[in-house]
Short mmCIF file of C-alpha atoms in Angstrom, two decimals:
data_model
loop_
_atom_site.label_atom_id
_atom_site.label_comp_id
_atom_site.label_asym_id
_atom_site.label_seq_id
_atom_site.Cartn_x
_atom_site.Cartn_y
_atom_site.Cartn_z
CA MET A 670 -3.16 23.83 -55.56
CA THR A 671 -0.02 25.95 -55.60
CA THR A 672 3.10 23.93 -54.95
CA PRO A 673 4.89 25.32 -51.87
CA PRO A 674 8.27 26.80 -52.78
CA LEU A 675 11.29 24.82 -51.66
CA ARG A 676 13.18 26.52 -48.88
CA THR A 677 16.93 26.70 -48.95
CA GLU A 678 17.92 26.90 -45.28
CA ARG A 679 21.04 25.18 -44.10
CA SER A 680 20.73 21.79 -42.47
CA GLY A 681 19.72 21.35 -38.86
CA PRO A 682 18.26 18.67 -36.57
CA GLN A 683 15.03 18.43 -38.55
CA THR A 684 16.96 18.08 -41.80
CA ALA A 685 19.02 15.23 -40.36
CA SER A 686 15.85 13.47 -39.25
CA VAL A 687 14.28 13.86 -42.67
CA MET A 688 17.36 12.44 -44.38
CA THR A 689 17.27 9.41 -42.10
CA ASP A 690 13.72 8.70 -43.26
CA LEU A 691 14.70 8.53 -46.93
CA PRO A 692 15.52 5.00 -48.16
CA PHE A 693 16.99 6.43 -51.39
CA LYS A 694 19.77 8.81 -50.46
CA PRO A 695 20.37 12.08 -52.32
CA GLN A 696 23.85 10.86 -53.29
CA LEU A 697 22.29 7.91 -55.12
CA VAL A 698 19.76 10.20 -56.76
CA LYS A 699 22.52 12.47 -58.05
CA ALA A 700 24.35 9.45 -59.45
CA VAL A 701 21.23 8.56 -61.45
CA PHE A 702 20.96 12.12 -62.73
CA ARG A 703 24.60 11.97 -63.86
CA ASP A 704 23.69 8.95 -66.01
CA VAL A 705 21.29 11.04 -68.11
CA THR A 706 22.39 14.67 -67.92
CA SER A 707 25.47 16.83 -67.44
CA LEU A 708 23.41 19.52 -65.69
CA HIS A 709 24.18 20.31 -62.07
CA VAL A 710 21.62 18.87 -59.65
CA SER A 711 20.75 20.98 -56.62
CA ARG A 712 20.23 19.46 -53.20
CA PRO A 713 16.51 20.32 -53.14
CA ALA A 714 16.15 18.57 -56.51
CA ALA A 715 17.80 15.43 -55.13
CA TRP A 716 15.54 15.52 -52.06
CA VAL A 717 12.41 15.89 -54.20
CA ALA A 718 13.41 13.01 -56.48
CA ALA A 719 14.26 10.77 -53.52
CA SER A 720 10.94 11.56 -51.83
CA VAL A 721 8.90 10.96 -54.98
CA THR A 722 10.61 7.63 -55.61
CA ARG A 723 9.87 6.59 -52.04
CA THR A 724 6.20 7.54 -52.46
CA VAL A 725 5.88 5.51 -55.66
CA LEU A 726 7.59 2.41 -54.22
CA THR A 727 5.56 2.66 -51.00
CA GLU A 728 2.33 2.67 -53.00
CA ILE A 729 3.44 -0.38 -54.98
CA ILE A 730 4.59 -2.27 -51.88
CA ASP A 731 1.38 -1.52 -49.98
CA ALA A 732 -0.73 -2.71 -52.91
CA ALA A 733 1.36 -5.87 -53.22
CA ARG A 734 1.10 -6.41 -49.47
CA GLY A 735 -2.68 -6.31 -49.78
CA ALA A 736 -2.55 -8.98 -52.48
CA ALA A 737 -0.27 -11.17 -50.35
CA ALA A 738 -2.52 -10.74 -47.30
CA GLU A 739 -5.38 -12.31 -49.21
CA GLU A 740 -3.29 -15.49 -49.28
CA ALA A 741 -2.20 -15.05 -45.65
CA ARG A 742 1.40 -14.34 -46.68
CA LYS A 743 3.78 -11.69 -45.35
CA ARG A 744 6.51 -12.37 -47.90
CA LEU A 745 5.86 -10.66 -51.20
CA MET A 746 6.21 -12.52 -54.48
CA PRO A 747 6.34 -11.28 -58.09
CA ARG A 748 2.71 -12.22 -58.66
CA ASP A 749 1.80 -9.74 -55.92
CA LEU A 750 3.46 -7.04 -57.99
CA VAL A 751 1.39 -8.02 -61.01
CA SER A 752 -1.76 -7.92 -58.87
CA ALA A 753 -0.84 -4.48 -57.54
CA ILE A 754 -0.46 -3.09 -61.06
CA ASP A 755 -3.68 -4.77 -62.23
CA ARG A 756 -5.62 -3.19 -59.38
CA ASN A 757 -4.22 0.31 -59.68
CA VAL A 758 -3.09 1.62 -63.06
CA GLU A 759 -1.46 4.61 -61.35
CA VAL A 760 1.39 2.40 -60.09
CA GLU A 761 2.27 1.13 -63.56
CA VAL A 762 5.55 3.04 -63.64
CA GLY A 763 9.04 2.15 -64.81
CA SER A 764 7.56 0.17 -67.68
CA ALA A 765 10.93 -0.07 -69.47
CA TRP A 766 11.82 -2.59 -66.76
CA TYR A 767 9.03 -4.93 -67.81
CA LEU A 768 10.91 -6.03 -70.94
CA HIS A 769 13.86 -7.11 -68.80
CA SER A 770 12.04 -8.97 -66.02
CA PRO A 771 10.82 -12.59 -66.19
CA THR A 772 7.84 -11.52 -64.10
CA PHE A 773 6.31 -9.70 -67.06
CA HIS A 774 7.44 -11.80 -70.03
CA GLY A 775 4.17 -13.67 -70.32
CA LEU A 776 2.12 -10.51 -69.87
CA MET A 777 3.62 -8.28 -72.56
CA GLY A 778 1.53 -9.68 -75.40
CA GLU A 779 2.59 -10.05 -78.99
CA LEU A 780 4.01 -7.18 -81.01
CA ARG A 781 4.14 -7.30 -84.79
CA ASN A 782 5.90 -5.03 -87.27
CA ALA A 783 4.39 -3.32 -90.32
CA ASP A 784 4.81 -6.53 -92.31
CA GLY A 785 2.93 -8.56 -89.74
CA ALA A 786 6.02 -10.42 -88.53
CA LEU A 787 6.29 -11.14 -84.82
CA VAL A 788 8.80 -8.85 -83.06
CA SER A 789 10.98 -10.86 -80.69
CA LEU A 790 11.57 -9.84 -77.09
CA ARG A 791 15.24 -9.23 -77.90
CA GLU A 792 14.25 -6.82 -80.68
CA ARG A 793 11.79 -5.03 -78.43
CA ARG A 794 14.47 -4.55 -75.82
CA GLY A 795 16.82 -2.91 -78.30
CA ARG A 796 20.57 -3.26 -78.61
CA CYS A 797 21.49 -1.23 -75.54
CA THR A 798 20.45 -1.88 -71.96
CA PRO A 799 18.89 1.32 -70.55
CA SER A 800 20.95 2.91 -67.79
CA GLY A 801 18.02 2.55 -65.39
CA VAL A 802 17.99 -1.21 -65.95
CA ALA A 803 21.76 -1.55 -65.77
CA GLY A 804 21.89 0.43 -62.51
CA ALA A 805 18.99 -1.25 -60.76
CA HIS A 806 21.27 -3.08 -58.31
CA ARG A 807 22.05 0.25 -56.63
CA PHE A 808 18.55 0.37 -55.18
CA GLU A 809 18.54 -2.93 -53.29
CA ALA A 810 19.47 -1.51 -49.88
CA GLY A 811 16.84 1.20 -50.12
CA VAL A 812 14.17 -1.24 -51.29
CA ARG A 813 14.89 -3.58 -48.38
CA ARG A 814 14.70 -0.67 -45.94
CA LEU A 815 11.38 0.37 -47.40
CA LEU A 816 10.03 -3.18 -47.23
CA GLY A 817 11.03 -3.36 -43.58
CA SER A 818 9.33 -0.04 -42.82
CA ARG A 819 6.09 -1.46 -44.28
CA GLY A 820 6.36 -4.60 -42.17
CA VAL A 821 6.92 -7.08 -45.01
CA ARG A 822 9.67 -9.08 -46.66
CA ALA A 823 10.05 -10.11 -50.27
CA VAL A 824 11.56 -13.02 -52.15
CA PRO A 825 14.72 -12.13 -54.15
CA ALA A 826 12.84 -11.99 -57.46
CA MET A 827 10.41 -9.43 -56.00
CA VAL A 828 13.28 -7.34 -54.61
CA ARG A 829 14.86 -7.42 -58.06
CA ASP A 830 11.67 -6.15 -59.66
CA LEU A 831 11.27 -3.37 -57.11
CA ASP A 832 14.92 -2.40 -57.66
CA GLY A 833 14.34 -2.23 -61.39
CA ILE A 834 11.12 -0.26 -61.20
CA ALA A 835 12.66 2.27 -58.81
CA SER A 836 15.74 2.72 -60.98
CA VAL A 837 13.88 3.02 -64.28
CA PHE A 838 11.32 5.41 -62.79
CA LEU A 839 13.97 7.67 -61.25
CA THR A 840 15.97 7.64 -64.49
CA ALA A 841 12.90 8.77 -66.44
CA LEU A 842 12.17 11.41 -63.79
CA ALA A 843 15.72 12.73 -64.10
CA ARG A 844 15.49 12.82 -67.87
CA ASP A 845 12.22 14.78 -67.79
CA ALA A 846 13.55 17.20 -65.17
CA ALA A 847 16.53 17.92 -67.42
CA LYS A 848 14.10 18.46 -70.31
CA VAL A 849 12.19 21.02 -68.23
CA VAL A 850 15.44 22.93 -67.69
CA ARG A 851 16.43 22.79 -71.37
CA GLU A 852 12.98 23.81 -72.61
CA ARG A 853 12.55 26.49 -69.92
CA GLY A 854 9.33 24.98 -68.64
CA VAL A 855 6.80 22.21 -69.11
CA LYS A 856 6.11 22.08 -72.83
CA ARG A 857 4.17 18.90 -73.32
CA PHE A 858 2.41 16.24 -71.33
CA GLY A 859 -1.07 14.83 -70.89
CA THR A 860 -3.34 14.31 -67.95
CA VAL A 861 -5.63 11.41 -67.18
CA THR A 862 -8.77 11.73 -65.06
CA ARG A 863 -10.67 8.71 -63.81
CA VAL A 864 -14.45 9.13 -64.10
CA VAL A 865 -17.02 6.97 -62.32
CA PRO A 866 -20.14 6.36 -64.46
CA GLY A 867 -23.10 8.29 -63.13
CA GLU A 868 -20.98 10.70 -61.08
CA PRO A 869 -19.90 14.24 -62.04
CA THR A 870 -16.47 14.70 -63.56
CA PRO A 871 -14.04 15.60 -60.77
CA ALA A 872 -12.18 18.89 -60.81
CA PRO A 873 -8.51 18.78 -61.87
CA LEU A 874 -6.34 17.43 -59.08
CA LEU A 875 -3.57 19.95 -59.53
CA LYS A 876 -4.15 23.61 -60.19
CA ASN A 877 -0.68 25.03 -60.34
CA PRO A 878 1.59 26.71 -62.88
CA LEU A 879 3.59 23.53 -63.40
CA LEU A 880 0.70 22.11 -65.42
CA ALA A 881 0.63 25.05 -67.84
CA LEU A 882 2.85 25.99 -70.76
CA SER A 883 5.10 27.82 -68.34
CA THR A 884 8.40 29.59 -68.11
CA ARG A 885 10.70 28.33 -65.41
CA ARG A 886 12.85 30.48 -63.19
CA GLY A 887 16.51 29.91 -62.50
CA ASP A 888 19.53 29.35 -64.69
CA GLY A 889 19.78 26.87 -67.51
CA ARG A 890 22.58 24.85 -65.95
CA THR A 891 20.99 23.56 -62.75
CA VAL A 892 18.12 21.15 -62.09
CA GLY A 893 16.10 22.57 -59.21
CA GLY A 894 13.41 21.16 -56.98
CA ASP A 895 10.61 22.76 -58.98
CA ASP A 896 12.01 21.19 -62.16
CA VAL A 897 11.68 17.74 -60.58
CA LEU A 898 8.14 18.55 -59.41
CA ALA A 899 7.30 19.50 -62.98
CA ALA A 900 8.76 16.19 -64.15
CA VAL A 901 6.50 14.39 -61.67
CA THR A 902 3.45 15.74 -63.52
CA MET A 903 4.87 14.18 -66.69
CA GLN A 904 5.55 10.77 -65.12
CA LEU A 905 2.60 10.29 -62.74
CA PHE A 906 -1.10 11.06 -62.69
CA GLY A 907 -4.13 10.90 -60.45
CA ASP A 908 -3.97 10.51 -56.69
CA LEU A 909 -0.43 9.13 -56.83
CA SER A 910 0.87 12.26 -58.56
CA GLN A 911 -0.90 14.49 -56.03
CA ARG A 912 0.47 12.52 -53.10
CA ALA A 913 4.01 12.44 -54.48
CA ILE A 914 4.07 16.22 -54.98
CA THR A 915 2.54 16.92 -51.57
CA GLU A 916 4.95 14.60 -49.73
CA ALA A 917 7.95 15.94 -51.64
CA ALA A 918 7.04 19.54 -50.81
CA ALA A 919 6.65 18.66 -47.13
CA MET A 920 9.88 16.66 -47.12
CA THR A 921 11.99 19.46 -48.58
CA ARG A 922 10.76 22.47 -46.65
CA ASN A 923 13.88 22.34 -44.52
CA ALA A 924 16.24 20.85 -47.09
CA PRO A 925 19.76 22.33 -47.09
CA ALA A 926 20.61 24.84 -49.78
CA ASN A 927 22.71 24.01 -52.80
#
């Protein structure tokens, strides 16, 4: 699949409608990018990042909603989040948040150093709080909007976890997009393909230049939409990666120019 190029027309009625549909506004996205890079962030890049984050959170919420429905509940709880991740490894994103959330403390397992001594949770977290964790509160309004659009509510602890996952994921996406700009292309990443025993190995999901050792176009001072799409291939895999790229490309076809 060749990723459709991002158009750069000025805004119009369709653009306004698209922006209304985004729970995570481009202004918030740019604020996250400023936490990790001094590079300029184009409007198409902000739109792509906002769309991808929405896709990821929607997938997590829908999976959690399925887990809650099995108990005849409409209000999501943290254990629904754990169930969602257990059922679909593709939605295990924003893992840096797991060390800072009570939801995951009992699930992290033991970690020992080279001497065999148990590494405490405080040591595993490190001295500094990652910017994505520190800025998670900024995502609450968008998370609540997204929950409402999916027809569910969530207890405060679940909202907190969704805030954190969204923030940490977007921070990592911004960092990788900046890396693509600095390195003039996608230099390193891996792919994961799920194989069902007894069935032929599926063809690669994405056949586009972003997955090759490529040379990017554009200047070295601006993060563009294609740079964020390249970062998606470094952060996500499988059907979720494909869906995020497809939805982002569709979302930004009429995005305003920089």
